[in-house]
Amino acid sequence: MELAVENLAVSRGGVPVLEGVSFTLTAGQVLILRGPNGSGKTTLLRCLAGLQPPLAGTVSMPPEAIAYGAHADGLKSTLSVAENLKFWANIYGTGEITRAMNDFNLTHLGARPATNLSAGQKRRLGLARLLVTGRPVWLLDEPTVALDQASVKMFADAVRAHVAGGGAALIATHIDLGLEAAIFDIGACRADPDSGAALVGAFDEAFE
Amino acid sequence: MELAVENLAVSRGGVPVLEGVSFTLTAGQVLILRGPNGSGKTTLLRCLAGLQPPLAGTVSMPPEAIAYGAHADGLKSTLSVAENLKFWANIYGTGEITRAMNDFNLTHLGARPATNLSAGQKRRLGLARLLVTGRPVWLLDEPTVALDQASVKMFADAVRAHVAGGGAALIATHIDLGLEAAIFDIGACRADPDSGAALVGAFDEAFE
Amino acid sequence: MPMSLWQYANPVKFMALSAKVLPWVTGLTVLTLVTGLIWGFFFTPGAVNFGTSVKIIYIHVPSAMMAINIWIMMLVTSLVWLIRRHHVSVLAAKSAALIGLTMTIIALITGMIWGQPMWGTYWAWDPRLTSFLVLFLFYLGYMALWAAVENPDTAADLTSVLCMVGSVFALLSRYAVNFWNQGLHQGASLSLDKEENVSDVYFQPLLLCLAGFVLLFVTLLLIRTRSEVRRRRVQALEMRERMADG
Amino acid sequence: MIALLIRDMRLSIRAGGGFGLGLAFFLIVTVLVPFGVGPDTAILTRIAPGILWIGALLACLLSLDRVFQLDFEDGTLDLLATAPMPMEGAVMVKALVHWLVTGLPLTLAAPLLATLLHLGAEGKFWLFVTLLIGTPALSMIGTFGAALTVGLKRGGLLLSLLVLPLYVPTLIFGAEAARRGSEGMAVTTPLLMLAGITAGAVALLPFASAAAIRINLR
Amino acid sequence: MIALLIRDMRLSIRAGGGFGLGLAFFLIVTVLVPFGVGPDTAILTRIAPGILWIGALLACLLSLDRVFQLDFEDGTLDLLATAPMPMEGAVMVKALVHWLVTGLPLTLAAPLLATLLHLGAEGKFWLFVTLLIGTPALSMIGTFGAALTVGLKRGGLLLSLLVLPLYVPTLIFGAEAARRGSEGMAVTTPLLMLAGITAGAVALLPFASAAAIRINLR
Amino acid sequence: MVELGKYAGAVMSAYGLSLLALALLTLVSWLQSRKTKAALDAAQARRDARKAE
Ligand code: HEM
Ligand SMILES: Nc1ncnc2c1ncn2[C@@H]1O[C@H](COP(=O)(O)OP(=O)(O)OP(=O)(O)O)[C@@H](O)[C@H]1O
Ligand SMILES: Nc1ncnc2c1ncn2[C@@H]1O[C@H](COP(=O)(O)OP(=O)(O)OP(=O)(O)O)[C@@H](O)[C@H]1O
Ligand SMILES: [Mg+2]
Ligand SMILES: [Mg+2]
């Protein structure tokens, strides 16, 4: 199992943002995605998750192997913590939520409606979703936002357990997670406005 | 100018969360609010900002002196960056936005609609709002969420300039901002369910 | 300490007192209501214009009066909550709503059933009927708002504000509807200052039924308010539990 | 898909949302009509089937913007799109839930409310039948409109604007059948057309809606 | 407060939201009525004032849930509540903007749309006048309902349920005055009542609405 | 039985429906009362247990 990205170019809102992105992520590996604000991390992850087509380049792995954790957690405020998680477990056909609840220290909050959680508790619930997808590759967009230090450690442990079990994770983050991980900086891949990917498939390709 | 909080008790969603909170914040000072997820930082800040009445205790300063920066930034996605900021400047009667735009490196984004910003850019815009309020005391709830390291530094500089000019700031955060600041940990102020704040003014006071 | 009515706004005192009076009120209710209805149903003659259908009056009129009076009671108790912050007061308003709604429905149903033989139609856009329909909507809205807001104190405040504003508009629509259509419905024949009151044969059992409905309201109100107080107390205890385990 | 069905039903009932309230809106529109046009019985009887159909249509319409919007705003739609479930299935479920919490209760309540507008027994029967056949089409078409406008802030009124013209044929055949029925005339043709629209909408629109959502997420 | 006014006007126009679309909804309701009740001129003329009033009322109603909801969701309302502006003022501005982007355009368009329903010149004039006097009350009352339900997920339909009974007197006096006017009868009493309701609503409801918002933010 | 004549249907259904509504209301109120009482007892017991710890 390997996620190989080759010479990828992606756009956001019609504007090419990245080009020439190439890296590989193999089973058992964690890759940290770095880059300043607005450099295109979210855009890249959305593309890999299959939410938007690339402008150019290839991705070796179908979106079916990927679990995507976005900026927003997709929680339903009127459903309880357990109901929220159970829903995703059923959608992904795994059905089992006890371990996820345990790993993210949510068990005692099980019956609480999601609206009554604090920011960090909501985030923990959003991350627990990853465990119930049962998918091998995790794409995470700033997963530790709003987490306190204990929770960050809890998250790092979950990632470690996941890759130890043959999974892989690609994590966009600005902070240090304390994981043994390779780092991929997309700062260097900024799309050049006057050439390359910016033109592929763009409206004005024919004008140049 | 001094924000003195004495023996404050606050509740969230009808549940007392903190009691016996006491601290003072004087001009020129930064106070960092620490506490694990769900300990009541947001609740305390909302109360100080005048959004909810305290259960007990006193706050020496009227909400009119306070600028509150919440988890959410209150941006209008169809307005441009400059328009968003200009609006708050007018509401607070200051009217001047150039410095704020400069300090948070937003000038080149001025005409961009807020919906087309990345997560960190949105946050920078939300923080720039503080500068246009012209108010002396800043209450900030995890201001650096989604910011990259350069932006965190930019924010720390802004705080430093603010307190140097006689302002003060109370900042709830989980990370290290690199500011010379006192630390106030609210972990110790958790409300006791069977006595104290839990009873003041609560419905079942009479039952105990 | 000066004794006053307000002390029963203390939930503990209220629970103690209501537990004592409840059996008596219940007994009295059953007695009055059963006598009144049996008297009215079995032992009154038919009337000139109405024939035997006049017997519907023993349910129709009391329920119609209660429907209005309960709303007024809710208005008063809501104001007490807004001004003096007595929880029992607003919980009583909450408990009364479903009773008021049932009374409104009963008045509407009996009226509609009566309308078919009397006016040849189940429904006419008569002022009294119409304003009852509006009242029905107000009850629904009030209850829906209670159900929709989670925090009990917030819900109490919001529903009280709605009750105040709603009362003003209910009055306005009553006037509007009057102006709009003269209507088919009977005038007020119960008023005491009128010469031509209904004859005693109908009047006495009707009074008894009226008393029965009032007592029924009091009984149900006590039962329901007690439930609400308990529910509120359970909520408070559950919150303590939540605090205890973070 | 059953998980989605259960969750959505739970959400609409839990929030005090869709269920009782779609009905309440229908009730209130029906009540407003006499306030607006006055209490004249003959006129009310005459316009009753049409007005009730329009009322049902508007009640459906009002609840449409919530079909996808909430899921979009909190990020669920992104996550659903990456989940192992065809988007077509999700759309079908959404439309089904919308019908269960609005179309069906409306249909059941319509005969009762018709009393307020002095509609006769036969009129009530045909009103019920036409709504039963027609409301699934309303939900399906509405879901398509909701899919087109998902992600647009203030999409609500734009949604109405897009959907209402699509509703016109359903309304015409439905109201016409109900009116003919209430006046004792033959109803076969409009009724068949109505059934045809519903069948067509259920068979084809899920694909269009799923495509629209995928495009909007991009 | 002027800053808020400008911003809200800009938002409603920019998003393609309130402005054109409230109007479009009104247009479509008016167009649907002949489809629903059939093309009989006498009947359409007779019910025109009432139907147009109901259409205007529904168009107002539909746009209500956005009065505060968007500001609540993105946190603006919290920030506004801590800003140096009385909440009563904010509420007034919100109601004013709502009227400017729905009530006023509706009023201006109503006489045109009345043509579709065969209303005569006098009827159009009185329709215009009554809407001009009555729609501010609709916006004000609606803002109160929106303030009560701000923060409730799926508050939209609950909002309709709360607001519609409050709209009843305005509708009755408005439609009655318009109908009397179109039939050449005296309109003074209902017109005065209508003006009274508007004046009362503008004078008193901002306080109730501001209180409701403060309670909801707590 | 009293003789109701041609109004029998109307009178009987009016009484029947109304009494049914009142009975339902009473039943609901009573059931709620029992339910809340049980819930309160349970909650109180849980709290006593917690306090005893
Ligand atoms: C849905 C239909 C109806 C509604 C909502 C309705 C409502 C009311 C109301 C509100 C009252 C006044 C109670 C009070 O004094 O406060 C009343 C009284 C009364 N109604 Fe009806 N009514 C309806 C239909 C009818 C019909 C069809 C009849 C018989 C022809 C009728 C006969 C009476 C009589 C005789 C009284 C007593 C009048 C008095 O003594 O004050 N009602 N009704
Ligand atoms: N919806 C959108 N439409 C158009 N442009 C957008 C949109 N969202 C983001 N952008 C722009 O696309 C670029 C890349 O944004 P992206 O969100 O991928 O950045 P990011 O690396 O995730 O940043 P952050 O660390 O702040 O989250 C930025 O310049 C941003 O301004
Ligand atoms: N809307 C709400 N209704 C009821 N309870 C709530 C609500 N929001 C938060 N809570 C609860 O109140 C407590 C304090 O929450 P608060 O948001 O103040 O925590 P916090 O310190 O800001 O946490 P975080 O670091 O995760 O943001 C938590 O136990 C939380 O579960
Ligand atoms: Mg990002
Ligand atoms: Mg917080």
GROMACS .gro file of C-alpha atoms in nm, chain C residues 230 234, chain F residues 32-44 46:
model
   16
  646ARG     CA    1  -3.944   1.736   3.967
  650VAL     CA    2  -3.370   1.608   3.804
 1130GLN     CA    3  -4.566   1.203   3.338
 1131SER     CA    4  -4.606   1.251   3.708
 1132ARG     CA    5  -4.510   0.888   3.770
 1133LYS     CA    6  -4.220   0.904   3.530
 1134THR     CA    7  -4.070   1.219   3.678
 1135LYS     CA    8  -4.115   1.085   4.028
 1136ALA     CA    9  -3.920   0.772   3.940
 1137ALA     CA   10  -3.653   0.978   3.763
 1138LEU     CA   11  -3.618   1.206   4.062
 1139ASP     CA   12  -3.587   0.917   4.303
 1140ALA     CA   13  -3.320   0.758   4.084
 1141ALA     CA   14  -3.125   1.081   4.053
 1142GLN     CA   15  -3.145   1.143   4.424
 1144ARG     CA   16  -2.729   0.835   4.257
   0.00000   0.00000   0.00000
